[in-house]
N, CA and C of each residue as an Amber inpcrd file, in Angstrom:
protein
   438
 149.1390000  68.3020000 171.6790000 149.9170000  68.8990000 172.7220000
 149.2550000  70.2060000 173.1550000 148.9710000  70.3310000 174.4210000
 148.2520000  71.5460000 174.9100000 149.1890000  72.7820000 174.7660000
 148.5530000  73.9040000 174.5440000 149.3110000  75.1500000 174.3950000
 150.1770000  75.4260000 175.5780000 149.7360000  75.0810000 176.7920000
 150.5240000  75.3010000 177.9940000 151.8620000  74.5550000 178.0120000
 151.9540000  73.5190000 177.2250000 153.1940000  72.7520000 177.1970000
 154.0640000  73.0910000 175.9930000 153.6590000  74.0320000 175.1650000
 154.4710000  74.4000000 173.9830000 155.4280000  75.5250000 174.3220000
 156.6800000  75.2110000 174.1960000 157.7520000  76.2090000 174.5170000
 157.6320000  77.4110000 173.5610000 157.2440000  77.1540000 172.3240000
 157.1580000  78.2410000 171.3910000 156.1830000  79.2970000 171.8250000
 155.0620000  78.9130000 172.4460000 154.1220000  79.8560000 172.9370000
 154.6720000  80.7790000 174.0210000 155.4460000  80.1850000 174.9210000
 156.0710000  80.9870000 175.9850000 157.1750000  81.8900000 175.4450000
 157.9510000  81.4020000 174.5160000 159.0030000  82.2390000 173.8600000
 158.3190000  83.4260000 173.1280000 157.3130000  83.0880000 172.3390000
 156.5830000  84.1280000 171.5860000 155.9700000  85.1970000 172.5280000
 155.3850000  84.7490000 173.6360000 154.7800000  85.6540000 174.5780000
 155.8500000  86.6200000 175.1680000 156.9830000  86.0740000 175.5140000
 158.0910000  86.9050000 176.0100000 158.5790000  87.9100000 174.9580000
 158.6720000  87.4210000 173.7300000 159.1220000  88.3220000 172.6350000
 158.1090000  89.4190000 172.3990000 156.8510000  89.1040000 172.4350000
 155.8160000  90.0980000 172.2480000 155.7860000  91.1130000 173.4070000
 156.0230000  90.6290000 174.6290000 156.0800000  91.5790000 175.7670000
 157.2910000  92.4950000 175.6530000 158.4170000  91.9470000 175.2570000
 159.6260000  92.7550000 175.1030000 159.3890000  93.7920000 174.0110000
 158.8280000  93.4160000 172.8850000 158.5690000  94.2840000 171.7850000
 157.6310000  95.4200000 172.1860000 156.5930000  95.0270000 172.9080000
 155.6450000  96.0520000 173.4200000 156.2490000  97.0500000 174.3510000
 157.0690000  96.5460000 175.2940000 157.7550000  97.4270000 176.2250000
 158.7360000  98.3950000 175.5210000 159.4570000  97.8580000 174.4930000
 160.3570000  98.6730000 173.7610000 159.6280000  99.6990000 172.8780000
 158.5490000  99.2680000 172.2420000 157.7430000 100.2020000 171.4860000
 157.2540000 101.3520000 172.3260000 156.7590000 101.0440000 173.5070000
 156.2960000 102.1040000 174.4340000 157.4070000 103.0280000 174.8760000
 158.5850000 102.4420000 175.1180000 159.7270000 103.2380000 175.5390000
 160.2530000 104.1230000 174.4480000 160.1940000 103.6350000 173.1970000
 160.7710000 104.3480000 172.0740000 159.7840000 105.4040000 171.4440000
 158.5340000 105.2810000 171.7560000 157.5000000 106.1890000 171.1660000
 157.8510000 107.6300000 171.3880000 158.2470000 108.0720000 172.6170000
 158.6200000 109.4640000 172.8390000 159.8400000 109.9340000 171.9990000
 160.6540000 108.9670000 171.6330000 161.8320000 109.2880000 170.7640000
 161.4540000 109.3500000 169.3030000 160.1900000 108.9750000 169.0020000
 159.6930000 109.0590000 167.6170000 160.1450000 107.9070000 166.7550000
 160.4850000 106.7780000 167.3690000 160.9970000 105.6370000 166.5980000
 160.1680000 104.3690000 166.9220000 160.1000000 103.4800000 165.9440000
 159.6100000 102.1410000 166.1630000 160.8110000 101.2190000 166.5050000
 160.5130000 100.0230000 166.9810000 161.6040000  99.0910000 167.3000000
 162.4750000  98.8140000 166.0790000 161.8620000  98.5270000 164.8930000
 162.6970000  98.2650000 163.7300000 163.5830000  99.4940000 163.3170000
 163.0500000 100.6980000 163.4590000 163.8190000 101.9120000 163.1460000
 165.0000000 102.0700000 164.1330000 164.6670000 101.8080000 165.4360000
 165.7370000 101.9130000 166.4500000 166.7830000 100.8660000 166.1700000
 166.4230000  99.6390000 165.9010000 167.3960000  98.5640000 165.5870000
 168.2810000  98.9270000 164.4420000 167.6870000  99.5380000 163.4000000
 168.4600000  99.9300000 162.1980000 169.4340000 101.0350000 162.5800000
 169.0060000 101.9820000 163.3790000 169.9270000 103.0530000 163.7970000
 171.0350000 102.5110000 164.7170000 170.6890000 101.6380000 165.6200000
 171.6730000 101.0650000 166.5700000 172.7480000 100.2970000 165.7970000
 172.3450000  99.4080000 164.9010000 173.2970000  98.6190000 164.1520000
 174.1190000  99.4850000 163.1980000 173.4850000 100.5080000 162.5990000
 174.2000000 101.3990000 161.7480000 175.2150000 102.2360000 162.4550000
 174.9190000 102.5900000 163.7320000 175.8260000 103.3820000 164.4910000
 177.0590000 102.5550000 164.8990000 176.8530000 101.2740000 165.0700000
 177.9400000 100.3570000 165.4640000 178.7750000  99.9280000 164.2490000
 178.1640000  99.9810000 163.0400000 178.8400000  99.5630000 161.8010000
 178.6040000 100.5840000 160.7120000 179.2460000 101.7910000 160.8360000
 179.0780000 102.7970000 159.7830000 179.4390000 102.2490000 158.4020000
 178.6060000 102.5280000 157.4630000 178.8280000 102.0490000 156.0710000
 178.2240000 100.7020000 155.7920000 177.4840000 100.1380000 156.7390000
 176.8080000  98.8580000 156.5460000 175.8490000  98.9470000 155.3760000
 175.6890000  97.8510000 154.6340000 174.7460000  97.7840000 153.5040000
 173.3130000  97.5000000 154.0330000 172.3300000  97.7540000 153.2070000
 170.9490000  97.4470000 153.5960000 170.7560000  95.9690000 153.8070000
 171.3950000  95.1510000 152.9210000 171.2400000  93.6840000 153.1230000
 171.8290000  93.1670000 154.4260000 173.0180000  93.6490000 154.7470000
 173.6840000  93.2690000 156.0030000 172.8700000  93.7920000 157.1860000
 172.3310000  94.9710000 157.0720000 171.5260000  95.5360000 158.1210000
 170.2240000  94.7250000 158.3330000 169.6350000  94.3060000 157.2400000
 168.4250000  93.4730000 157.3620000 168.7330000  92.1790000 158.1060000
 169.8490000  91.5690000 157.7790000 170.2450000  90.3120000 158.4920000
 170.5010000  90.6040000 159.9790000 171.1990000  91.7070000 160.2710000
 171.4990000  92.0460000 161.6560000 170.2250000  92.2830000 162.4580000
 169.2440000  92.8880000 161.8300000 167.9850000  93.2330000 162.4950000
 166.9230000  92.0800000 162.4650000 167.2210000  91.0680000 161.6980000
 166.2680000  89.9550000 161.5830000 164.9780000  90.2710000 160.8480000
 165.1260000  91.0980000 159.7690000 163.9630000  91.4300000 158.9520000
 164.3250000  91.1470000 157.5190000 163.3170000  91.1490000 156.6520000
 163.5810000  90.9010000 155.2140000 164.1070000  92.1590000 154.6090000
 164.8490000  92.0060000 153.4880000 165.3510000  93.1680000 152.7480000
 164.2820000  94.1470000 152.3410000 163.1150000  93.7050000 151.8770000
 162.1070000  94.7280000 151.5400000 161.6030000  95.5140000 152.7440000
 161.4910000  94.8380000 153.9020000 161.1170000  95.5350000 155.1500000
 162.1810000  96.5560000 155.5280000 163.4850000  96.1250000 155.4180000
 164.5230000  97.0420000 155.7830000 164.5470000  98.2660000 154.8130000
 164.2940000  98.0710000 153.5620000 164.2900000  99.1790000 152.6460000
 163.2100000 100.2020000 153.0140000 162.0650000  99.7470000 153.4770000
 160.9990000 100.6400000 153.9390000 161.4620000 101.4110000 155.2020000
 162.0870000 100.6860000 156.1320000 162.5840000 101.3350000 157.3320000
 163.6330000 102.4030000 156.9670000 164.5690000 102.0540000 156.0660000
 165.5850000 103.0140000 155.6730000 165.0390000 104.1750000 154.9420000
 164.0470000 103.9600000 154.0900000 163.4190000 105.0690000 153.3740000
 162.8250000 106.0790000 154.3980000 162.1290000 105.5890000 155.3860000
 161.5310000 106.4550000 156.3890000 162.6070000 107.2020000 157.2000000
 163.6960000 106.5170000 157.5800000 164.7590000 107.1670000 158.2990000
 165.4920000 108.2270000 157.4730000 165.6490000 107.9050000 156.1750000
 166.2840000 108.8540000 155.2820000 165.4180000 110.1020000 155.0870000
 164.1040000 109.8970000 154.9110000 163.2140000 111.0120000 154.7470000
 163.1680000 111.9480000 155.9650000 163.4420000 111.3740000 157.1170000
 163.5000000 112.1500000 158.3630000 164.8730000 112.8170000 158.5880000
 165.8420000 112.4700000 157.6870000 167.1580000 113.0610000 157.8260000
 168.0130000 112.4080000 158.8900000 167.6720000 111.1620000 159.2710000
 168.4120000 110.4980000 160.3070000 169.5570000 109.6400000 159.7690000
 169.4860000 109.2750000 158.4870000 170.5690000 108.4980000 157.8830000
 170.8590000 109.1190000 156.4850000 172.0420000 108.7540000 156.0010000
 172.3540000 109.0460000 154.5950000 172.8160000 107.8080000 153.9430000
 172.5530000 107.6400000 152.6650000 172.9420000 106.4700000 151.9060000
 173.8010000 106.9400000 150.7240000 175.0410000 106.4970000 150.7180000
 175.9670000 106.8960000 149.6550000 176.5570000 105.6590000 149.0110000
 176.9140000 105.8170000 147.6800000 177.4830000 104.6560000 146.9760000
 178.8300000 104.2500000 147.6290000 179.0570000 102.9230000 147.6940000
 180.3170000 102.3790000 148.1940000 181.4450000 102.7730000 147.2970000
 182.6140000 103.0050000 147.8040000 183.7750000 103.4500000 147.0220000
 184.1140000 102.5890000 145.8440000 184.0230000 101.2540000 146.0630000
 184.4040000 100.3490000 144.9570000 183.1900000  99.6710000 144.3140000
 182.1430000  99.4520000 145.0420000 180.9350000  98.7330000 144.5860000
 179.8010000  99.7620000 144.5050000 179.7420000 100.4680000 143.3880000
 178.7870000 101.5890000 143.2850000 177.3200000 101.2250000 143.3970000
 177.0180000  99.9300000 143.1790000 175.6290000  99.4960000 143.2980000
 175.2320000  99.2310000 144.7320000 176.1860000  99.2530000 145.6700000
 175.9360000  99.0750000 147.1040000 175.9310000 100.4520000 147.7930000
 174.8380000 100.7110000 148.4860000 174.7270000 101.9650000 149.1940000
 175.1300000 101.7760000 150.6860000 176.0620000 102.5770000 151.1230000
 176.4800000 102.5330000 152.5170000 175.5740000 103.3880000 153.3660000
 175.2640000 102.9290000 154.5700000 174.3630000 103.6580000 155.4300000
 175.1680000 104.2570000 156.5720000 174.9400000 105.5370000 156.8100000
 175.5640000 106.2490000 157.9350000 174.5930000 107.1150000 158.5910000
 174.6590000 107.2610000 159.9060000 173.8140000 108.1500000 160.6330000
 174.2540000 109.6070000 160.3750000 173.2990000 110.4750000 160.3330000
 173.5920000 111.9270000 160.2790000 173.7800000 112.3880000 161.7500000
 174.1740000 113.6360000 161.9220000 174.2760000 114.1580000 163.2670000
 172.9690000 114.0540000 164.0090000 171.8850000 114.3920000 163.3140000
 170.5800000 114.3050000 163.9270000 170.2170000 112.7780000 164.2410000
 170.6240000 111.9050000 163.3280000 170.4250000 110.4950000 163.5670000
 171.1180000 109.9850000 164.7770000 172.3520000 110.4510000 165.0040000
 173.1070000 110.0670000 166.2070000 172.3450000 110.5630000 167.4910000
 171.8800000 111.8030000 167.4240000 171.1870000 112.3530000 168.6180000
 169.8890000 111.5930000 168.8510000 169.1330000 111.2950000 167.8450000
 167.8590000 110.5440000 168.0600000 168.1960000 109.1280000 168.5600000
 169.2490000 108.5140000 167.9590000 169.6300000 107.1580000 168.4020000
 170.0540000 107.1550000 169.8410000 170.8230000 108.1000000 170.2400000
 171.2740000 108.1510000 171.6780000 170.1330000 108.3000000 172.6290000
 169.1320000 109.1320000 172.2680000 167.9500000 109.3070000 173.1060000
 167.1740000 107.9760000 173.1450000 166.9700000 107.3880000 172.0040000
 166.2090000 106.1400000 171.9230000 166.9680000 105.0090000 172.6520000
 168.2700000 104.9690000 172.4970000 169.0280000 103.9250000 173.1410000
 168.9420000 104.0140000 174.6580000 169.0090000 105.2130000 175.2190000
 168.8320000 105.3690000 176.6720000 167.5010000 104.8120000 177.1340000
 166.4530000 105.0040000 176.3070000 165.1260000 104.5020000 176.6400000
 165.0940000 102.9550000 176.5370000 165.6900000 102.4190000 175.5140000
 165.6890000 100.9680000 175.2960000 166.5560000 100.2640000 176.3470000
 167.6240000 100.9210000 176.7460000 168.4960000 100.3170000 177.7700000
 167.7890000 100.2040000 179.0710000 166.9030000 101.1740000 179.3780000
 166.1180000 101.0920000 180.6590000 165.2620000  99.8420000 180.6180000
 164.6550000  99.5150000 179.4890000 163.8790000  98.2600000 179.3920000
 164.7780000  97.0500000 179.5700000 165.8940000  97.0440000 178.8950000
 166.8410000  95.9300000 179.0270000 167.3440000  95.7180000 180.4630000
 167.6480000  96.8470000 181.1170000 168.1450000  96.7640000 182.5320000
 167.0600000  96.2790000 183.4460000 165.8100000  96.7430000 183.2550000
 164.7030000  96.2330000 184.0430000 164.5340000  94.7440000 183.8770000
 164.6120000  94.2490000 182.6500000 164.4760000  92.8490000 182.3860000
 165.6210000  92.0910000 183.0390000 166.8620000  92.5670000 182.8820000
 168.0260000  91.8800000 183.4780000 167.9280000  91.8120000 184.9730000
 167.3510000  92.8400000 185.6090000 167.2710000  92.9350000 187.0620000
 166.3520000  91.8610000 187.6380000 165.5100000  91.2720000 186.7970000
 164.6120000  90.2330000 187.2730000 165.3130000  88.8820000 187.5120000
 166.5910000  88.7830000 187.1010000 167.3250000  87.5320000 187.1570000
 168.6240000  87.7420000 187.9200000 169.1070000  86.6780000 188.5580000
 170.4540000  86.6980000 189.1160000 171.4350000  86.5910000 187.9560000
 172.6990000  86.7890000 188.2700000 173.7300000  86.6410000 187.1870000
 173.6960000  85.2390000 186.6460000 173.5560000  84.2640000 187.5390000
 173.5000000  82.8280000 187.0680000 172.2780000  82.5710000 186.2050000
 171.1350000  83.1340000 186.6160000 169.9080000  82.9300000 185.8430000
 170.0380000  83.5920000 184.4670000 170.6290000  84.7710000 184.4360000
 170.7890000  85.4460000 183.1420000 171.6700000  84.6180000 182.2180000
 172.7820000  84.1210000 182.7650000 173.6990000  83.3430000 181.9210000
 173.0160000  82.0740000 181.4560000 172.2080000  81.4500000 182.3450000
 171.5050000  80.2510000 181.9790000 170.4610000  80.5360000 180.8470000
 169.7170000  81.6320000 181.0720000 168.6900000  82.0160000 180.0850000
 169.3090000  82.2780000 178.7200000 170.3930000  83.0230000 178.7030000
 171.0880000  83.3060000 177.4130000 171.5140000  81.9620000 176.7510000
 172.0570000  81.0940000 177.5750000 172.4980000  79.7970000 177.0230000
 171.3330000  78.9340000 176.4840000 170.2390000  78.8830000 177.2480000
 169.0470000  78.1520000 176.8500000 168.4350000  78.7240000 175.5540000
 168.3370000  80.0510000 175.4900000 167.7850000  80.6860000 174.2740000
 168.6670000  80.4390000 173.1100000 169.9720000  80.4630000 173.3210000
 170.9290000  80.1370000 172.2500000 170.8000000  78.7660000 171.7280000
 170.5590000  77.7840000 172.6200000 170.3000000  76.4220000 172.2320000
 169.0070000  76.3040000 171.4320000 167.9720000  77.0200000 171.8780000
 166.7190000  77.0070000 171.1650000 166.9500000  77.4920000 169.7060000
 167.6060000  78.6390000 169.5920000 167.8680000  79.2060000 168.2510000
 168.6840000  78.2560000 167.3860000 169.7230000  77.6600000 167.9290000
 170.5770000  76.7460000 167.1580000 169.7180000  75.5270000 166.6960000
 168.9910000  74.9460000 167.5650000 168.1710000  73.7850000 167.1820000
 167.1420000  74.1690000 166.1210000 166.4480000  75.2800000 166.2940000
 165.4360000  75.6850000 165.3170000 166.0610000  76.0500000 163.9750000
 167.2290000  76.6870000 163.9970000 167.9450000  76.9390000 162.7380000
 168.3300000  75.6270000 162.0560000 168.7200000  74.6370000 162.7980000
 169.1810000  73.3950000 162.2200000 168.0580000  72.5780000 161.5800000
 166.8310000  72.7150000 162.0810000 165.7000000  71.9000000 161.5860000
 164.8940000  72.6450000 160.5110000 165.2460000  73.8940000 160.2550000
 164.5640000  74.6550000 159.1930000 164.9280000  74.0800000 157.8500000
 163.9320000  73.8110000 157.0130000 164.2390000  73.1850000 155.6960000
 165.1620000  74.0580000 154.8230000 165.0960000  75.3690000 154.9470000
 165.9570000  76.2270000 154.1100000 167.2340000  76.6080000 154.8240000
 167.4780000  76.1210000 156.0400000 168.7150000  76.4060000 156.7930000
 168.6830000  77.8260000 157.3700000 169.7790000  78.1310000 158.1130000
 169.8120000  79.4520000 158.7760000 169.9540000  80.5920000 157.7980000
């Protein structure tokens, strides 16, 4: 099967372009895309665990631990023991973390809005549906499941 006919190549190219655009947009905020994603999800779910955050961001737990270590060293997050499960550390943004996340989010939203503007409302809805079908099918055929 020629590369030009492989949907995976087109999907990967789009994902790489999006990642590159977001990396460039986030660089002035001093964040990488994984760091931004961790701050964004943590801001929406204060007290989230590292394992849940890794799942939300689509990275492995060891990768997330590295991201969290860097964010903690910069004073952007704090990790405190859960009230009942002392072996689980809850993640919360610090005041500085909120400020950095808001700056970074404004930059990332500009990329998202530019991308969305390339499509009509119907095209966006169709694209979201088609990508959802791709993900569902690929999850279902994975030997280890989703």
